[in-house]
Coordinates of C-alpha atoms in Angstrom, one line a residue:
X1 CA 64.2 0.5 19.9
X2 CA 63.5 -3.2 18.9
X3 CA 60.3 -4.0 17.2
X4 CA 58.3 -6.8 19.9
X5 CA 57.2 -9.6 18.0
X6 CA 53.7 -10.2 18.4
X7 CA 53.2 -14.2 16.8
X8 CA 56.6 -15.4 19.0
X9 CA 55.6 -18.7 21.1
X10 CA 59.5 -19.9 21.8
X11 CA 59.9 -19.0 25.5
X12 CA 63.0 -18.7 27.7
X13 CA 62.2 -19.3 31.3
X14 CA 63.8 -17.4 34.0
X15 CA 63.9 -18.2 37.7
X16 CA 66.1 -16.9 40.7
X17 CA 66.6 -18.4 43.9
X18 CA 66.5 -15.9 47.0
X19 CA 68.8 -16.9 49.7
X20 CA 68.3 -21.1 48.8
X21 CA 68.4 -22.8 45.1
X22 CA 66.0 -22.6 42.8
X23 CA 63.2 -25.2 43.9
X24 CA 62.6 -27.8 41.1
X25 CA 59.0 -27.5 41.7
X26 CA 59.0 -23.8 41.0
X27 CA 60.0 -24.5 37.5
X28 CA 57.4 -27.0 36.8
X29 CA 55.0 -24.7 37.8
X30 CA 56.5 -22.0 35.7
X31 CA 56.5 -24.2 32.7
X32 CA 52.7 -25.0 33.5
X33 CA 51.9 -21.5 33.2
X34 CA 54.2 -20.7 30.1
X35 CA 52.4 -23.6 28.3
X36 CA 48.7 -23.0 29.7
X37 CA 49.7 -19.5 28.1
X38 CA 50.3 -21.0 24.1
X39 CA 54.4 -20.7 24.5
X40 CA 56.8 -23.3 24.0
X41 CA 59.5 -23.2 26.6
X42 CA 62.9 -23.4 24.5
X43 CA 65.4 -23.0 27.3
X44 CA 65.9 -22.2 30.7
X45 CA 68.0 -19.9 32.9
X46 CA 68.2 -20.2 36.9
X47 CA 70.4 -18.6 39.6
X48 CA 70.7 -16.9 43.2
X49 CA 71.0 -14.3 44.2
X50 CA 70.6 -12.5 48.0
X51 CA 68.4 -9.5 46.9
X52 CA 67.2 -8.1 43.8
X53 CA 69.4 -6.0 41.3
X54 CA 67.5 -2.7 41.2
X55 CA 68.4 -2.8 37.3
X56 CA 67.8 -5.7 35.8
X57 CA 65.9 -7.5 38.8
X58 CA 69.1 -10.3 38.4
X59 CA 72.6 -9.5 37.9
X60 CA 73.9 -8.0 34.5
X61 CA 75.9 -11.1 34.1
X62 CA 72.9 -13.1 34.1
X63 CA 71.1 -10.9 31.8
X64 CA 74.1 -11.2 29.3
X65 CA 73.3 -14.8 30.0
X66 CA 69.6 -14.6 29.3
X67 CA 70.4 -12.8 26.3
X68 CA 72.8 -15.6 25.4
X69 CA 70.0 -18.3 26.0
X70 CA 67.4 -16.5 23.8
X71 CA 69.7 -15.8 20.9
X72 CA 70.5 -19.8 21.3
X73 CA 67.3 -20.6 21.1
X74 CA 65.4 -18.4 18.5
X75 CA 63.3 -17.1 21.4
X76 CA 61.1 -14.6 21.1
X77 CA 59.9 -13.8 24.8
X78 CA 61.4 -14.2 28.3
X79 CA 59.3 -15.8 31.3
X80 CA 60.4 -14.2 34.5
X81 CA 59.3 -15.8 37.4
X82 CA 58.9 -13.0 39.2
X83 CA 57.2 -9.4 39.8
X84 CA 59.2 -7.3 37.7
X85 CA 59.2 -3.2 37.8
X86 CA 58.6 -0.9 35.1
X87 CA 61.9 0.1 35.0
X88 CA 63.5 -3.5 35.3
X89 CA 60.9 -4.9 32.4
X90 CA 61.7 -2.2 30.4
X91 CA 65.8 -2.5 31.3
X92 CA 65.7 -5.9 30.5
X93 CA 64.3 -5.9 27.2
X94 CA 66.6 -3.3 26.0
X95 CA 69.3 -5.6 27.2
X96 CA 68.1 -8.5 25.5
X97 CA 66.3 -7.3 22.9
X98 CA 63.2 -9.2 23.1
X99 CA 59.3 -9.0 24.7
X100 CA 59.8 -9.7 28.6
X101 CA 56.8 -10.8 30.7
X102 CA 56.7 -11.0 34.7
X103 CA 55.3 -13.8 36.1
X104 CA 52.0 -11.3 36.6
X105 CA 51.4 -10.4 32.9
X106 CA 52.0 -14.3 32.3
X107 CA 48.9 -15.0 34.8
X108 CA 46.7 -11.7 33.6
X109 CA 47.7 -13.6 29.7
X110 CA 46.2 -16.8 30.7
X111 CA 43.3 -15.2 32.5
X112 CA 42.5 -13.2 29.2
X113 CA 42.4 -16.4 27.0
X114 CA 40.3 -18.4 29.8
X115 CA 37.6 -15.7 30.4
X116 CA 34.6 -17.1 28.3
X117 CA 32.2 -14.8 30.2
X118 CA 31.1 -11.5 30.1
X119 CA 31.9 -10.3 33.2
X120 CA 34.9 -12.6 33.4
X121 CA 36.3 -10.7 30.3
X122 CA 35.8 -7.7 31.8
X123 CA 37.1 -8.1 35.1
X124 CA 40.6 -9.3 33.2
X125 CA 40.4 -6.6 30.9
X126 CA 40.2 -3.9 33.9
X127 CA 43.2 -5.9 35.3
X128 CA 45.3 -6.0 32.7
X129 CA 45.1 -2.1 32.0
X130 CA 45.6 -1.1 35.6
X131 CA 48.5 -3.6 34.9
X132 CA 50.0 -2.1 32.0
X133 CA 49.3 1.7 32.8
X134 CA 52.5 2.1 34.8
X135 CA 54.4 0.0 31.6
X136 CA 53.1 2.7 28.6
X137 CA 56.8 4.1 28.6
X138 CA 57.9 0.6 26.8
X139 CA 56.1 1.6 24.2
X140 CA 57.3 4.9 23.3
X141 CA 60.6 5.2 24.4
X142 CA 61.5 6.4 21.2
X143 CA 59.4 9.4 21.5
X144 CA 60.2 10.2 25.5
X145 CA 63.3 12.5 24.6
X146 CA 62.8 16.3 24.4
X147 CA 64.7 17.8 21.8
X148 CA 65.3 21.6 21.3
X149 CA 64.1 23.0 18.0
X150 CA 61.0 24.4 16.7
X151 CA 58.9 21.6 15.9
X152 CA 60.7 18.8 17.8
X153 CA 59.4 18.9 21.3
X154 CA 56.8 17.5 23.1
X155 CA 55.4 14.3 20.7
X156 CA 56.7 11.4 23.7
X157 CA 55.0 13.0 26.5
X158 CA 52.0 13.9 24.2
X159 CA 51.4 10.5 23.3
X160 CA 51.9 9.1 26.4
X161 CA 49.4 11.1 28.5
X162 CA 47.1 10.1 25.6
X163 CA 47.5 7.3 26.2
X164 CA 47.1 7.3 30.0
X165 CA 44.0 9.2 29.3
X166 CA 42.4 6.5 26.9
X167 CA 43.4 3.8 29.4
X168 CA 41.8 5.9 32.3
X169 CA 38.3 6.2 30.7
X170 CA 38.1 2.8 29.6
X171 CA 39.1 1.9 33.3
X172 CA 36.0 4.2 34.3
X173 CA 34.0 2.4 31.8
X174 CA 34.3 -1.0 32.6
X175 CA 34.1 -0.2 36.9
X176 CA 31.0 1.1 35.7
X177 CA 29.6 -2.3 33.8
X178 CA 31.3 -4.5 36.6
X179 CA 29.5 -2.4 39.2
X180 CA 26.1 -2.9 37.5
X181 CA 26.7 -6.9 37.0
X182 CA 27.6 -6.5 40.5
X183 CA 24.5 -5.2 41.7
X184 CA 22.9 -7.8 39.6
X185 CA 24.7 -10.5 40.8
X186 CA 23.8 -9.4 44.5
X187 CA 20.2 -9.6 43.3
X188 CA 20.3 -12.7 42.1
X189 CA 21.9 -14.1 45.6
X190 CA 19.5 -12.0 48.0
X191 CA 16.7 -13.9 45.7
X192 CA 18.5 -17.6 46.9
X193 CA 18.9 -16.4 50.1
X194 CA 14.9 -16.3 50.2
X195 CA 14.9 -19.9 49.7
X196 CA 17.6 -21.1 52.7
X197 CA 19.6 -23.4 50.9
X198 CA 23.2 -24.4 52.2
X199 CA 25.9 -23.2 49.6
X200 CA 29.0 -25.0 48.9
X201 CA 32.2 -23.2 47.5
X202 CA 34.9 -25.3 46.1
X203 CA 38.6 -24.2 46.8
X204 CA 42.1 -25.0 46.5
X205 CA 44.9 -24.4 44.7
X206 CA 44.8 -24.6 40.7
X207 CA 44.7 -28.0 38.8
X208 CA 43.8 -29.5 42.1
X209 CA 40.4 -31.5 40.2
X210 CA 37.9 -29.0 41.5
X211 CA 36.2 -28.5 38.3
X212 CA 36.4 -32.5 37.7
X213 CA 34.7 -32.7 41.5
X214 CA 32.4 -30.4 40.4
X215 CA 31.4 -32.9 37.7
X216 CA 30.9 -36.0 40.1
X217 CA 28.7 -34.1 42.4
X218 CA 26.8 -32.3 40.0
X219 CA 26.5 -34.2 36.7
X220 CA 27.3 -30.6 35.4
X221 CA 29.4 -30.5 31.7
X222 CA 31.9 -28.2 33.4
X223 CA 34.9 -27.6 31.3
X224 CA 37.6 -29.9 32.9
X225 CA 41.6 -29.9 31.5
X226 CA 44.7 -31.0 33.1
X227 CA 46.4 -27.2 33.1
X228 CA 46.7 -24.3 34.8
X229 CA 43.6 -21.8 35.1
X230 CA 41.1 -24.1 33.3
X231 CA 37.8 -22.3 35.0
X232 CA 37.8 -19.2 35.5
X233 CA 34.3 -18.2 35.2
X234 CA 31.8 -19.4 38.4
X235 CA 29.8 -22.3 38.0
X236 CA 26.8 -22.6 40.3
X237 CA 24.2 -26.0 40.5
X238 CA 21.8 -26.8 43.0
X239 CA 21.6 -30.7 43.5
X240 CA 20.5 -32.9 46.6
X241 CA 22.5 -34.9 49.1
X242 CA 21.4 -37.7 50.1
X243 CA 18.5 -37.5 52.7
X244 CA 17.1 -34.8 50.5
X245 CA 19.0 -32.0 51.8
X246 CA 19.2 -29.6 48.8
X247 CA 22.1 -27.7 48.5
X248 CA 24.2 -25.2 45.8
X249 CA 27.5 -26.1 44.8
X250 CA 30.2 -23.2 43.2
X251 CA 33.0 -24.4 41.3
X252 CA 35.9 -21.5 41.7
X253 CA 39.1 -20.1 40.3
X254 CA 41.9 -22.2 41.3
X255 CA 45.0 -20.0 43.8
X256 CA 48.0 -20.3 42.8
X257 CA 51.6 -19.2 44.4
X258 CA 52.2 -15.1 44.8
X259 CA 48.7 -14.4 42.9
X260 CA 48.6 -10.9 41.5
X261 CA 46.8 -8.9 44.0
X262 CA 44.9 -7.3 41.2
X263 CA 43.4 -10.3 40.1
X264 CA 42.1 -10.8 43.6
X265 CA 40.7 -7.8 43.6
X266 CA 39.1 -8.1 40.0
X267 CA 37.7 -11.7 40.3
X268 CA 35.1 -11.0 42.9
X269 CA 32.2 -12.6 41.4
X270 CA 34.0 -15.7 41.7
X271 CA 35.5 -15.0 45.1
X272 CA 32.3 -14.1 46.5
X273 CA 31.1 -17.4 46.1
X274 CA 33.6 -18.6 48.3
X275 CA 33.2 -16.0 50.9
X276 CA 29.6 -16.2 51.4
X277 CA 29.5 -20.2 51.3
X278 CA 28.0 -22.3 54.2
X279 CA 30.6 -24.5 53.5
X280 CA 34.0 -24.6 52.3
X281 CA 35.2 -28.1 50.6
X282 CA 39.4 -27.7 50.4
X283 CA 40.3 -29.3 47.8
X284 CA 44.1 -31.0 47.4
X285 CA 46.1 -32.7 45.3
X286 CA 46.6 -35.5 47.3
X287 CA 49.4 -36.7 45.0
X288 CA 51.5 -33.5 45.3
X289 CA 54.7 -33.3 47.2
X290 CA 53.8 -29.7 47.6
X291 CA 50.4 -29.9 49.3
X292 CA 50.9 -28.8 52.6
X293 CA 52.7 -25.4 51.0
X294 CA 49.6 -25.0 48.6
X295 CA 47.2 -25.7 51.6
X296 CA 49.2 -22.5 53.6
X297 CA 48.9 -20.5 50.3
X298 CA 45.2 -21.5 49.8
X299 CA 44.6 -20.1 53.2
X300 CA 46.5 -17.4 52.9
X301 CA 43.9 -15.9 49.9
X302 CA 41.1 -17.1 51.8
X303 CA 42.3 -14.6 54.5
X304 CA 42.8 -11.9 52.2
X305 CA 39.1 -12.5 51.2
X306 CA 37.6 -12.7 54.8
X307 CA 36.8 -16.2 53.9
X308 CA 38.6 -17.5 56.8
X309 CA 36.1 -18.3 59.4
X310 CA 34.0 -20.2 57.1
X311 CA 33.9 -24.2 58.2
X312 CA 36.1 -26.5 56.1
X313 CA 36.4 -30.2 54.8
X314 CA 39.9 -31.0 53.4
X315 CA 39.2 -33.4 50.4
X316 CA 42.3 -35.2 49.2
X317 CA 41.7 -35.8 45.4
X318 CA 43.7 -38.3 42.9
X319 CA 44.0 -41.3 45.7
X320 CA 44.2 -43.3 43.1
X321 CA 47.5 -41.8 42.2
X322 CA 48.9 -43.5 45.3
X323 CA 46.9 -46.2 45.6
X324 CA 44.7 -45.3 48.4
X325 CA 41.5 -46.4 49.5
X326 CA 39.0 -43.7 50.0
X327 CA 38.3 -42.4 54.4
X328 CA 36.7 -40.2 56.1
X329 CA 39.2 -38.5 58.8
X330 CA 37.8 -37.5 62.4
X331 CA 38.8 -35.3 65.4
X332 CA 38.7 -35.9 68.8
X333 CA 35.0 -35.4 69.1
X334 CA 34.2 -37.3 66.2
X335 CA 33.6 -34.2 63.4
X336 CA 34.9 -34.5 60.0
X337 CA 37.9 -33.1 59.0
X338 CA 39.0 -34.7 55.8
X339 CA 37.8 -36.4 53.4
X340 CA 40.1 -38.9 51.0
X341 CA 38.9 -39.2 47.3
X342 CA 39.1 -39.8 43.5
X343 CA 37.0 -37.7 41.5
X344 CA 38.6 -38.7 37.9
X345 CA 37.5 -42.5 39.5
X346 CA 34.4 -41.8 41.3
X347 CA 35.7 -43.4 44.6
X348 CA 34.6 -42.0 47.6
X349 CA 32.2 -39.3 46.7
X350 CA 29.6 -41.1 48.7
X351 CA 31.8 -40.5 51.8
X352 CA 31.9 -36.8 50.5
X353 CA 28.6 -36.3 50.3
X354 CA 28.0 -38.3 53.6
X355 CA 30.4 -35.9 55.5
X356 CA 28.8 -32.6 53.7
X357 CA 25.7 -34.0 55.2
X358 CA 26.8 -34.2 58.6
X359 CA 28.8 -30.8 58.8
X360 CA 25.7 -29.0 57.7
X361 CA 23.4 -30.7 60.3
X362 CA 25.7 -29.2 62.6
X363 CA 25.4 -26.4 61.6
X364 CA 21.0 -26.8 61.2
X365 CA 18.6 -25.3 63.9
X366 CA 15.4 -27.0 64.2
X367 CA 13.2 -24.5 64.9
X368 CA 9.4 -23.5 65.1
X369 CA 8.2 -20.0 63.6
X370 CA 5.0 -18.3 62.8
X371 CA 4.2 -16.3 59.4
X372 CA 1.3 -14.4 58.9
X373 CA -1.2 -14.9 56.6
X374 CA 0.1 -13.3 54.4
X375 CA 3.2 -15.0 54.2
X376 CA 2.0 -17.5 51.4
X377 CA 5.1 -16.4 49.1
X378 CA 7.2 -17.1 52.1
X379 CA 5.6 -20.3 53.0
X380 CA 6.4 -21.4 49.3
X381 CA 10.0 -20.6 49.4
X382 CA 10.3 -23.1 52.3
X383 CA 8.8 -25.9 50.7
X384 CA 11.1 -25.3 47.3
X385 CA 13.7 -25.3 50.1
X386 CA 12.9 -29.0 51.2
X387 CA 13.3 -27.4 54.9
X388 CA 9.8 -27.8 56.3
X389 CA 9.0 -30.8 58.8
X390 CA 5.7 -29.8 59.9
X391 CA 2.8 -27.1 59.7
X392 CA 0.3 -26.3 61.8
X393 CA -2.3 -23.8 61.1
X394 CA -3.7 -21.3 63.6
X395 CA -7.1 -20.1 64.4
X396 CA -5.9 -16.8 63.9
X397 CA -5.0 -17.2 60.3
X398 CA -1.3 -17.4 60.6
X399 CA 1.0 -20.4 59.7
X400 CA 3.3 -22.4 62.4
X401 CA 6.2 -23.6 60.5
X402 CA 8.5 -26.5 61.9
X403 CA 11.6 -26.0 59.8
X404 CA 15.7 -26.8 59.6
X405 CA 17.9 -24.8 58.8
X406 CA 21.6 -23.3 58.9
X407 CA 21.8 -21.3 61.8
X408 CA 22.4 -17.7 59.6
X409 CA 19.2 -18.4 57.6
X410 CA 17.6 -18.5 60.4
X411 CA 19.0 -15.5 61.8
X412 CA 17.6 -13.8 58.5
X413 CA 14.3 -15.4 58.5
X414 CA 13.9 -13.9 62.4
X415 CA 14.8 -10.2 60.9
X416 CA 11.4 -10.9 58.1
X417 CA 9.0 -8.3 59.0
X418 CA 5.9 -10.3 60.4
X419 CA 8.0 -13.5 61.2
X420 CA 8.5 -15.2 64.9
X421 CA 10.2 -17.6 66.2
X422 CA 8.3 -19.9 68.6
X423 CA 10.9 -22.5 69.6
X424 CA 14.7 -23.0 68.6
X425 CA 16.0 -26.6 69.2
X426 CA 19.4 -25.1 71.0
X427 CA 20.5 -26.0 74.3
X428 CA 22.9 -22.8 74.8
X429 CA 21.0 -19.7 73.4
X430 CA 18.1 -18.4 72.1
X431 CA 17.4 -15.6 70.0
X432 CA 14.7 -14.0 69.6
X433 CA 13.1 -10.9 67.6
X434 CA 12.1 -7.8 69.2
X435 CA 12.0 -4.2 67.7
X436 CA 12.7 -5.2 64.1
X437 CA 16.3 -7.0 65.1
X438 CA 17.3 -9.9 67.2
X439 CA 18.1 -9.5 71.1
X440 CA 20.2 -12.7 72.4
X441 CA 18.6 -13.8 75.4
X442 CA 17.9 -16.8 77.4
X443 CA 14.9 -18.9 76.5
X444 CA 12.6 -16.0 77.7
X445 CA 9.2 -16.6 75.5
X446 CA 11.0 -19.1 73.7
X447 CA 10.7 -23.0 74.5
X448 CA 13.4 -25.3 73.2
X449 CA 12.2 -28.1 71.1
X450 CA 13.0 -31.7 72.3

C-alpha cells in the first residue's frame, strides 16, 4: 500500500470521450475546477473509449499511460473527469500509485473550502461522509485480509465497521443540526411571508456573474471572483425597484455540468431560495460558446428541484464581451423574455430592473380586503410591505384595505383567520374564502375592481 500524500497540489487531468472526442470545452472546465480546488494542473491525458472499463473506468493501456504522465510530471493526484466507483478509484490508485479524485470528490473539495457558513459547512460535511463511506476500504486495504493464526484475524474488518460506525453517528449528528437550522430557516421565511414581498432567486450556471449581478442590484459586498464555486452560502437583501415596489433578492449556488446528486440534495437552504421565488432571473454568460448547453443543464436542476414552473427572465451577462448594446427581448404578446446586460459595466440594469417591474405586475392582483379590528399587526405588515393604495375604515371597527400583490400572497392572506376579500381586480376568476379555505368561484359576493 502506497502512502497518499496529503500537501501534493501537482495535478494530472484525465478526461475520456464516450462515443465522440473529448470536447475542448470539457477540459477547460476541468482545469477550472482543478484550480478553484488549490492544484496546479501538470499534464493532461484524454481518450475514447465506447463504454467504461469495469476495472480501471478507462482501458489498462491508458492507465499505464496515466501512470506514465504522473511519474513525468512529479504529480501527486489524478483529476478524473468522471464518477468513479469504489472499486475503480481504489484500482486505479493501486495502478498508479498516487491519490485519485473523481470529478465528485473534486466538486465536494471545492465546496468544503467555499463553505464560510455554518450551515453551509455542515451541509458539505454530511456530503462528503456519505461520499466517502462506500470509499473506507482505500484506506485499510492493508488490514482487509484474514489470515489464519491465533492472534491474526479480524483487525481489517474491525477497523472498518469502526469506522462505518463513527461515520454513521456523525451522519446522525449533523441531520440533526441541519434539521433544526431548517426549521429555523422556515421560520424565518413564514415571518417574510407575513409581509408579501416579491422574491427574486438568481440562477444559472457557475461563473455566470450572478454574485457580481447581485452587487449592481443590491449595493451588497457579496464576495465576487472569476472561478468556479465562488458563493456558496445564500445571500438574501431586500431593496426597491423603481416605482417603489420592494422586493428580496437571493444570490445562489452556481450548477454546473453532471452536479453530484448529493450536493443537490445537501444544499437546500440555498436551493430553496430558488424554489420558492416569485421570480426566477436566468442568468448566462452571454459570451460563452456553450450557453445554450448550460441553459439545458440549468434547467435540468431546476426540474430536479421542482423549481420548474416558476416564471423566468433570461439575462445575458458580459455584453460587453462582444460588444453589444444592452435590450430588452419580447414575445409575441409583448412580455419579456430576455434581458441583455453587463453587470461588471453597469449597462443595462435599468432595463433589468424595468423588466422585473413589469413581470411582477403581471403577476399583481389589485384587490380590496377587510381585517378586523384586531388586525393592527396585520395592517402594519402591509404598510412595511409598500402594498397598500388605500384604506377605508368601517363603522363596525374593521379596516378595508386596497392592496397589490402577487397573486399567491394573496391567496395566503384570503386563508388569515378573520380576513375577507371584498373585490379582486381579475377579469377571469375570483376566489373567495369560505369555511377556513378558498372555493374558486365566479364573482359571486365578490365585485371586480375597475
Amino acid at each position: 500500500m502506497f502512502e497518499r500524500p496529503r500537501s501534493g497540489e501537482r495535478a494530472v487531468l484525465v478526461r475520456l470521450g464516450f462515443g465522440a472526442p473529448v470536447d475542448p470545452e470539457d477540459l477547460r472546465e476541468l482545469e477550472q475546477l482543478a484550480r478553484s480546488a488549490g492544484a496546479q494542473p501538470v499534464a493532461t491525458v484524454i481518450g475514447r473509449r465506447e463504454r467504461p472499463d469495469p476495472r480501471f473506468f478507462m482501458g489498462s493501456g491508458k492507465a499505464d499511460e496515466v501512470r506514465d504522465a504522473a511519474a513525468a510530471a512529479s504529480a501527486d493526484v489524478i483529476l478524473v473527469d468522471h464518477a468513479l466507483s469504489p472499486s475503480q478509484e481504489r484500482n486505479l490508485e493501486e495502478h498508479v500509485g498516487r491519490r485519485v479524485l473523481d470529478r465528485n470528490s473534486l466538486i465536494l473539495d471545492i465546496f468544503a473550502q467555499r463553505a464560510r457558513s455554518f450551515e453551509g459547512k455542515l451541509e458539505v460535511e454530511l456530503a462528503q461522509l456519505k461520499h466517502i463511506a462506500s470509499r473506507l476500504v482505500r484506506g485499510w486495504t492493508h488490514l482487509e485480509r484474514q489470515k489464519g493464526g491465533i492472534g491474526l484475524r479480524g483487525p481489517g474488518e474491525t477497523q472498518l465497521e469502526t469506522d462505518r460506525r463513527l461515520i454513521g453517528q456523525r451522519v446522525r449528528v449533523l441531520t440533526k443540526r441541519l434539521e433544526k437550522i431548517k426549521q429555523q430557516r422556515e421560520t424565518g421565511r413564514r415571518m417574510r411571508a407575513e409581509i408579501p414581498v416579491p422574491s427574486i432567486a438568481l440562477v444559472g450556471y457557475t461563473n455566470a456573474g450572478k454574485s457580481t449581478l447581485f452587487r449592481a442590484l443590491t449595493g451588497s459586498q457579496a464576495y465576487v471572483a472569476d472561478q468556479l464555486f465562488a458563493t456558496l452560502d445564500p445571500t438574501v437583501r431586500r431593496v426597491s425597484l423603481p416605482g417603489g415596489t420592494p422586493v428580496v433578492i437571493a444570490d445562489t449556488v452556481g450548477f454546473i455540468r453532471a452536479l453530484p446528486h448529493e450536493l443537490v440534495a445537501a444544499f437546500q437552504s440555498t436551493l430553496t431560495e430558488a424554489r420558492e421565488a416569485t421570480l426566477l432571473l436566468h442568468v448566462i454568460d452571454a459570451s460563452d460558446a456553450r450557453r445554450a448547453e448550460h441553459m439545458t443543464q440549468v434547467d435540468a436542476v431546476l426540474a430536479d428541484i421542482g423549481a420548474q414552473a416558476i416564471p423566468q427572465i433570461v439575462v445575458y451577462n458580459k455584453i460587453d464581451r462582444l460588444e453589444l448594446a444592452p435590450r430588452i427581448d419580447r414575445d409575441a404578446d409583448g412580455r419579456v423574455t430576455a434581458v441583455w446586460i453587463s453587470a461588471a459595466q453597469n449597462a443595462g440594469l435599468a432595463a433589468l430592473e424595468q423588466a422585473i417591474t413589469e413581470r411582477l405586475s403581471r403577476a399583481t392582483r389589485r384587490a380590496r380586503l377587510r381585517i378586523p379590528a384586531s388586525g393592527g399587526a396585520l395592517r402594519s405588515r402591509l404598510y412595511a410591505a409598500h402594498v397598500v393604495r388605500e384604506e377605508l375604515p368601517s363603522e363596525d371597527g374593521s379596516i378595508e384595505l386596497t392592496v397589490e400583490l402577487p397573486m399567491l400572497e394573496l391567496l395566503s392572506l384570503a386563508r388569515t383567520s378573520g380576513v375577507r376579500i371584498l373585490e379582486v381586480a381579475d377579469d377571469e376568476l375570483a376566489c373567495v374564502p369560505a369555511e377556513g379555505f378558498l372555493q374558486s368561484a365566479p364573482f359571486s359576493g365578490v365585485t371586480r375592481l375597475r
